[in-house]
């Protein structure tokens, strides 16, 4: 599956956005307008004006809708959720080559809010996975104490953890110690 630079950026943004949601007592990663501004800067989201509490509330609603796509049991459900999200954003595909990047497609309408921008561009990035028959690559971490979203870009679709160095390694070490304890005991 060919993933262009702009699609990869949108995938990174949507995964990070979904993972800002508070889970099991963790703080909301989008607690205030300043944290939303940090998110916008980190992901180099273009054409965003002055952010407000209204933008923060709208992005949180979009975040919840994206979480539903990662939880979708099948491509038909994911497609319906993506269609609703992208349609509500008022997509207007257009080619652009801003900020030193080669030609790529923006799906958000000029002057769109940050929430509509994320819904359109990130929604389309996820749509490409459904179209390619790869919806199962939109996953949640299998570590029992972590449910972070991630996109499995491994060749054989075998990734199970959001981060193999943290969640994956922690579980492998725990399993190793359990085997050693059982063998010793």
PDB file of C-alpha atoms in Angstrom:
ATOM      1  CA  UNK A   1       0.000   0.000   0.000  1.00  0.00           C
ATOM      2  CA  UNK A   2       1.468   3.328  -1.077  1.00  0.00           C
ATOM      3  CA  UNK A   3       1.344   5.903   1.697  1.00  0.00           C
ATOM      4  CA  UNK A   4       2.247   9.414   0.596  1.00  0.00           C
ATOM      5  CA  UNK A   5       3.913  11.946   2.872  1.00  0.00           C
ATOM      6  CA  UNK A   6       0.710  13.905   3.494  1.00  0.00           C
ATOM      7  CA  UNK A   7      -1.238  10.715   4.231  1.00  0.00           C
ATOM      8  CA  UNK A   8       1.458   9.622   6.680  1.00  0.00           C
ATOM      9  CA  UNK A   9       1.302  13.010   8.399  1.00  0.00           C
ATOM     10  CA  UNK A  10      -2.497  12.714   8.652  1.00  0.00           C
ATOM     11  CA  UNK A  11      -2.194   9.183  10.070  1.00  0.00           C
ATOM     12  CA  UNK A  12       0.299  10.364  12.683  1.00  0.00           C
ATOM     13  CA  UNK A  13      -2.024  13.235  13.590  1.00  0.00           C
ATOM     14  CA  UNK A  14      -5.134  11.074  13.913  1.00  0.00           C
ATOM     15  CA  UNK A  15      -3.345   8.469  16.037  1.00  0.00           C
ATOM     16  CA  UNK A  16      -1.937  11.172  18.315  1.00  0.00           C
ATOM     17  CA  UNK A  17      -5.342  12.856  18.456  1.00  0.00           C
ATOM     18  CA  UNK A  18      -7.164   9.665  19.462  1.00  0.00           C
ATOM     19  CA  UNK A  19      -4.479   8.954  22.036  1.00  0.00           C
ATOM     20  CA  UNK A  20      -5.047  12.328  23.744  1.00  0.00           C
ATOM     21  CA  UNK A  21      -8.390  11.053  25.073  1.00  0.00           C
ATOM     22  CA  UNK A  22      -8.405  10.431  28.815  1.00  0.00           C
ATOM     23  CA  UNK A  23      -8.410   6.733  29.702  1.00  0.00           C
ATOM     24  CA  UNK A  24      -8.563   5.018  33.068  1.00  0.00           C
ATOM     25  CA  UNK A  25      -7.891   8.124  35.108  1.00  0.00           C
ATOM     26  CA  UNK A  26      -5.301   9.666  32.788  1.00  0.00           C
ATOM     27  CA  UNK A  27      -5.548  13.366  32.043  1.00  0.00           C
ATOM     28  CA  UNK A  28      -7.023  14.662  28.816  1.00  0.00           C
ATOM     29  CA  UNK A  29      -4.181  15.388  26.398  1.00  0.00           C
ATOM     30  CA  UNK A  30      -6.303  18.243  25.054  1.00  0.00           C
ATOM     31  CA  UNK A  31      -7.040  19.803  28.413  1.00  0.00           C
ATOM     32  CA  UNK A  32      -7.069  23.390  27.170  1.00  0.00           C
ATOM     33  CA  UNK A  33      -6.591  25.634  24.152  1.00  0.00           C
ATOM     34  CA  UNK A  34      -2.830  25.769  24.801  1.00  0.00           C
ATOM     35  CA  UNK A  35      -2.564  21.977  24.499  1.00  0.00           C
ATOM     36  CA  UNK A  36      -4.578  22.121  21.277  1.00  0.00           C
ATOM     37  CA  UNK A  37      -2.172  24.792  19.981  1.00  0.00           C
ATOM     38  CA  UNK A  38       0.760  22.514  20.884  1.00  0.00           C
ATOM     39  CA  UNK A  39      -0.909  19.652  18.990  1.00  0.00           C
ATOM     40  CA  UNK A  40      -1.418  21.897  15.943  1.00  0.00           C
ATOM     41  CA  UNK A  41       2.245  22.999  16.050  1.00  0.00           C
ATOM     42  CA  UNK A  42       3.576  19.468  16.566  1.00  0.00           C
ATOM     43  CA  UNK A  43       1.674  18.181  13.545  1.00  0.00           C
ATOM     44  CA  UNK A  44       2.324  21.286  11.439  1.00  0.00           C
ATOM     45  CA  UNK A  45      -1.377  21.676  10.684  1.00  0.00           C
ATOM     46  CA  UNK A  46      -1.587  24.481   8.164  1.00  0.00           C
ATOM     47  CA  UNK A  47      -4.203  27.182   7.633  1.00  0.00           C
ATOM     48  CA  UNK A  48      -5.241  27.307  11.293  1.00  0.00           C
ATOM     49  CA  UNK A  49      -6.161  30.680  12.714  1.00  0.00           C
ATOM     50  CA  UNK A  50      -6.451  31.735  16.332  1.00  0.00           C
ATOM     51  CA  UNK A  51      -7.728  28.801  18.390  1.00  0.00           C
ATOM     52  CA  UNK A  52     -10.581  29.110  20.862  1.00  0.00           C
ATOM     53  CA  UNK A  53     -12.574  27.088  23.398  1.00  0.00           C
ATOM     54  CA  UNK A  54     -15.053  26.417  20.579  1.00  0.00           C
ATOM     55  CA  UNK A  55     -12.241  24.845  18.515  1.00  0.00           C
ATOM     56  CA  UNK A  56     -11.171  22.747  21.498  1.00  0.00           C
ATOM     57  CA  UNK A  57     -14.693  21.387  22.013  1.00  0.00           C
ATOM     58  CA  UNK A  58     -15.089  20.673  18.283  1.00  0.00           C
ATOM     59  CA  UNK A  59     -11.736  18.843  18.086  1.00  0.00           C
ATOM     60  CA  UNK A  60     -12.675  16.730  21.106  1.00  0.00           C
ATOM     61  CA  UNK A  61     -15.917  15.734  19.339  1.00  0.00           C
ATOM     62  CA  UNK A  62     -13.954  14.812  16.200  1.00  0.00           C
ATOM     63  CA  UNK A  63     -11.509  12.858  18.373  1.00  0.00           C
ATOM     64  CA  UNK A  64     -14.388  10.793  19.770  1.00  0.00           C
ATOM     65  CA  UNK A  65     -15.606  10.052  16.247  1.00  0.00           C
ATOM     66  CA  UNK A  66     -12.121   8.940  15.181  1.00  0.00           C
ATOM     67  CA  UNK A  67     -11.966   6.650  18.210  1.00  0.00           C
ATOM     68  CA  UNK A  68     -15.130   5.000  16.895  1.00  0.00           C
ATOM     69  CA  UNK A  69     -13.398   4.300  13.586  1.00  0.00           C
ATOM     70  CA  UNK A  70     -10.502   2.569  15.367  1.00  0.00           C
ATOM     71  CA  UNK A  71     -13.069   0.511  17.293  1.00  0.00           C
ATOM     72  CA  UNK A  72     -15.112  -0.403  14.199  1.00  0.00           C
ATOM     73  CA  UNK A  73     -15.636  -4.154  13.932  1.00  0.00           C
ATOM     74  CA  UNK A  74     -15.708  -4.267  10.147  1.00  0.00           C
ATOM     75  CA  UNK A  75     -15.000  -2.183   7.031  1.00  0.00           C
ATOM     76  CA  UNK A  76     -18.672  -1.355   6.443  1.00  0.00           C
ATOM     77  CA  UNK A  77     -18.965   0.197   9.907  1.00  0.00           C
ATOM     78  CA  UNK A  78     -15.667   2.045   9.514  1.00  0.00           C
ATOM     79  CA  UNK A  79     -16.740   3.326   6.086  1.00  0.00           C
ATOM     80  CA  UNK A  80     -20.044   4.637   7.424  1.00  0.00           C
ATOM     81  CA  UNK A  81     -18.282   6.461  10.266  1.00  0.00           C
ATOM     82  CA  UNK A  82     -15.649   7.924   7.925  1.00  0.00           C
ATOM     83  CA  UNK A  83     -18.322   9.013   5.422  1.00  0.00           C
ATOM     84  CA  UNK A  84     -20.261  10.859   8.133  1.00  0.00           C
ATOM     85  CA  UNK A  85     -17.138  12.525   9.484  1.00  0.00           C
ATOM     86  CA  UNK A  86     -15.773  13.618   6.112  1.00  0.00           C
ATOM     87  CA  UNK A  87     -19.164  14.813   4.831  1.00  0.00           C
ATOM     88  CA  UNK A  88     -19.743  16.906   7.963  1.00  0.00           C
ATOM     89  CA  UNK A  89     -16.343  18.541   7.425  1.00  0.00           C
ATOM     90  CA  UNK A  90     -17.377  19.776   3.981  1.00  0.00           C
ATOM     91  CA  UNK A  91     -14.419  18.343   2.117  1.00  0.00           C
ATOM     92  CA  UNK A  92     -13.053  20.279  -0.813  1.00  0.00           C
ATOM     93  CA  UNK A  93     -10.109  18.392  -2.335  1.00  0.00           C
ATOM     94  CA  UNK A  94      -7.435  20.643  -3.799  1.00  0.00           C
ATOM     95  CA  UNK A  95      -3.816  20.293  -4.821  1.00  0.00           C
ATOM     96  CA  UNK A  96      -1.236  22.377  -2.999  1.00  0.00           C
ATOM     97  CA  UNK A  97       2.555  22.624  -2.694  1.00  0.00           C
ATOM     98  CA  UNK A  98       2.969  24.880   0.342  1.00  0.00           C
ATOM     99  CA  UNK A  99       5.805  25.224   2.841  1.00  0.00           C
ATOM    100  CA  UNK A 100       8.389  23.449   0.684  1.00  0.00           C
ATOM    101  CA  UNK A 101       6.383  20.231   0.299  1.00  0.00           C
ATOM    102  CA  UNK A 102       5.783  18.717  -3.120  1.00  0.00           C
ATOM    103  CA  UNK A 103       2.283  18.541  -4.553  1.00  0.00           C
ATOM    104  CA  UNK A 104      -0.229  16.878  -2.276  1.00  0.00           C
ATOM    105  CA  UNK A 105      -3.965  16.940  -1.666  1.00  0.00           C
ATOM    106  CA  UNK A 106      -5.705  18.890   1.079  1.00  0.00           C
ATOM    107  CA  UNK A 107      -9.249  17.739   1.654  1.00  0.00           C
ATOM    108  CA  UNK A 108     -10.376  20.543   3.954  1.00  0.00           C
ATOM    109  CA  UNK A 109     -12.074  23.628   2.578  1.00  0.00           C
ATOM    110  CA  UNK A 110     -10.093  26.884   2.630  1.00  0.00           C
ATOM    111  CA  UNK A 111     -10.764  28.667   5.916  1.00  0.00           C
ATOM    112  CA  UNK A 112     -12.024  25.477   7.589  1.00  0.00           C
ATOM    113  CA  UNK A 113     -11.879  25.174  11.360  1.00  0.00           C
ATOM    114  CA  UNK A 114      -9.142  23.011  12.859  1.00  0.00           C
ATOM    115  CA  UNK A 115     -11.766  20.352  13.657  1.00  0.00           C
ATOM    116  CA  UNK A 116     -13.006  20.257  10.056  1.00  0.00           C
ATOM    117  CA  UNK A 117      -9.415  20.271   8.829  1.00  0.00           C
ATOM    118  CA  UNK A 118      -8.604  17.209  10.956  1.00  0.00           C
ATOM    119  CA  UNK A 119     -11.884  15.484  10.087  1.00  0.00           C
ATOM    120  CA  UNK A 120     -11.334  15.936   6.352  1.00  0.00           C
ATOM    121  CA  UNK A 121      -7.614  15.187   5.996  1.00  0.00           C
ATOM    122  CA  UNK A 122      -7.389  12.484   8.668  1.00  0.00           C
ATOM    123  CA  UNK A 123     -10.721  10.983   7.652  1.00  0.00           C
ATOM    124  CA  UNK A 124      -9.500  10.623   4.081  1.00  0.00           C
ATOM    125  CA  UNK A 125      -6.236   9.049   5.278  1.00  0.00           C
ATOM    126  CA  UNK A 126      -8.257   6.415   7.139  1.00  0.00           C
ATOM    127  CA  UNK A 127     -10.555   6.019   4.124  1.00  0.00           C
ATOM    128  CA  UNK A 128      -7.589   4.913   2.017  1.00  0.00           C
ATOM    129  CA  UNK A 129      -7.136   1.951   4.369  1.00  0.00           C
ATOM    130  CA  UNK A 130     -10.763   0.894   4.031  1.00  0.00           C
ATOM    131  CA  UNK A 131     -10.599   1.259   0.231  1.00  0.00           C
ATOM    132  CA  UNK A 132      -7.430  -0.866   0.121  1.00  0.00           C
ATOM    133  CA  UNK A 133      -9.084  -3.585   2.227  1.00  0.00           C
ATOM    134  CA  UNK A 134      -6.709  -2.797   5.096  1.00  0.00           C
ATOM    135  CA  UNK A 135      -9.123  -1.558   7.774  1.00  0.00           C
ATOM    136  CA  UNK A 136      -7.762  -4.162  10.196  1.00  0.00           C
ATOM    137  CA  UNK A 137      -4.525  -2.146  10.295  1.00  0.00           C
ATOM    138  CA  UNK A 138      -6.350   0.502  12.355  1.00  0.00           C
ATOM    139  CA  UNK A 139      -5.791  -1.023  15.763  1.00  0.00           C
ATOM    140  CA  UNK A 140      -5.659  -0.605  19.511  1.00  0.00           C
ATOM    141  CA  UNK A 141      -2.703  -1.765  21.591  1.00  0.00           C
ATOM    142  CA  UNK A 142      -3.154  -5.291  22.948  1.00  0.00           C
ATOM    143  CA  UNK A 143      -1.337  -4.569  26.203  1.00  0.00           C
ATOM    144  CA  UNK A 144      -3.929  -4.983  28.979  1.00  0.00           C
ATOM    145  CA  UNK A 145      -3.059  -1.642  30.590  1.00  0.00           C
ATOM    146  CA  UNK A 146      -2.866   0.293  27.318  1.00  0.00           C
ATOM    147  CA  UNK A 147      -5.491   0.843  24.656  1.00  0.00           C
ATOM    148  CA  UNK A 148      -3.673   3.420  22.537  1.00  0.00           C
ATOM    149  CA  UNK A 149      -4.570   3.590  18.864  1.00  0.00           C
ATOM    150  CA  UNK A 150      -1.992   2.905  16.172  1.00  0.00           C
ATOM    151  CA  UNK A 151      -1.808   2.082  12.484  1.00  0.00           C
ATOM    152  CA  UNK A 152      -0.078  -1.220  11.786  1.00  0.00           C
ATOM    153  CA  UNK A 153       2.235  -0.510   8.872  1.00  0.00           C
ATOM    154  CA  UNK A 154       4.193  -3.742   9.261  1.00  0.00           C
ATOM    155  CA  UNK A 155       4.568  -5.801   6.116  1.00  0.00           C
ATOM    156  CA  UNK A 156       2.679  -8.818   7.477  1.00  0.00           C
ATOM    157  CA  UNK A 157       0.092  -6.962   9.599  1.00  0.00           C
ATOM    158  CA  UNK A 158       1.554  -8.481  12.779  1.00  0.00           C
ATOM    159  CA  UNK A 159       2.039  -5.469  15.032  1.00  0.00           C
ATOM    160  CA  UNK A 160       0.195  -5.908  18.321  1.00  0.00           C
ATOM    161  CA  UNK A 161       1.415  -3.041  20.484  1.00  0.00           C
ATOM    162  CA  UNK A 162       1.424   0.728  20.100  1.00  0.00           C
ATOM    163  CA  UNK A 163       5.121   0.715  20.914  1.00  0.00           C
ATOM    164  CA  UNK A 164       7.207  -2.443  20.974  1.00  0.00           C
ATOM    165  CA  UNK A 165       9.839  -0.788  23.181  1.00  0.00           C
ATOM    166  CA  UNK A 166       7.349  -0.042  25.949  1.00  0.00           C
ATOM    167  CA  UNK A 167       4.146  -2.080  25.851  1.00  0.00           C
ATOM    168  CA  UNK A 168       5.524  -4.994  23.840  1.00  0.00           C
ATOM    169  CA  UNK A 169       8.758  -5.249  25.789  1.00  0.00           C
ATOM    170  CA  UNK A 170       6.982  -4.931  29.148  1.00  0.00           C
ATOM    171  CA  UNK A 171       4.656  -7.841  28.293  1.00  0.00           C
ATOM    172  CA  UNK A 172       7.470 -10.000  26.910  1.00  0.00           C
ATOM    173  CA  UNK A 173       9.544  -9.447  30.063  1.00  0.00           C
ATOM    174  CA  UNK A 174       6.525 -10.273  32.263  1.00  0.00           C
ATOM    175  CA  UNK A 175       5.878 -13.480  30.307  1.00  0.00           C
ATOM    176  CA  UNK A 176       9.564 -14.443  30.563  1.00  0.00           C
ATOM    177  CA  UNK A 177       9.571 -13.880  34.315  1.00  0.00           C
ATOM    178  CA  UNK A 178       6.372 -15.905  34.721  1.00  0.00           C
ATOM    179  CA  UNK A 179       7.916 -18.802  32.768  1.00  0.00           C
ATOM    180  CA  UNK A 180      11.091 -18.668  34.881  1.00  0.00           C
ATOM    181  CA  UNK A 181       9.065 -18.580  38.099  1.00  0.00           C
ATOM    182  CA  UNK A 182       6.951 -21.535  36.967  1.00  0.00           C
ATOM    183  CA  UNK A 183      10.036 -23.531  35.959  1.00  0.00           C
ATOM    184  CA  UNK A 184      11.720 -22.780  39.296  1.00  0.00           C
ATOM    185  CA  UNK A 185       8.665 -23.424  41.379  1.00  0.00           C
TER     186      UNK A 185
END
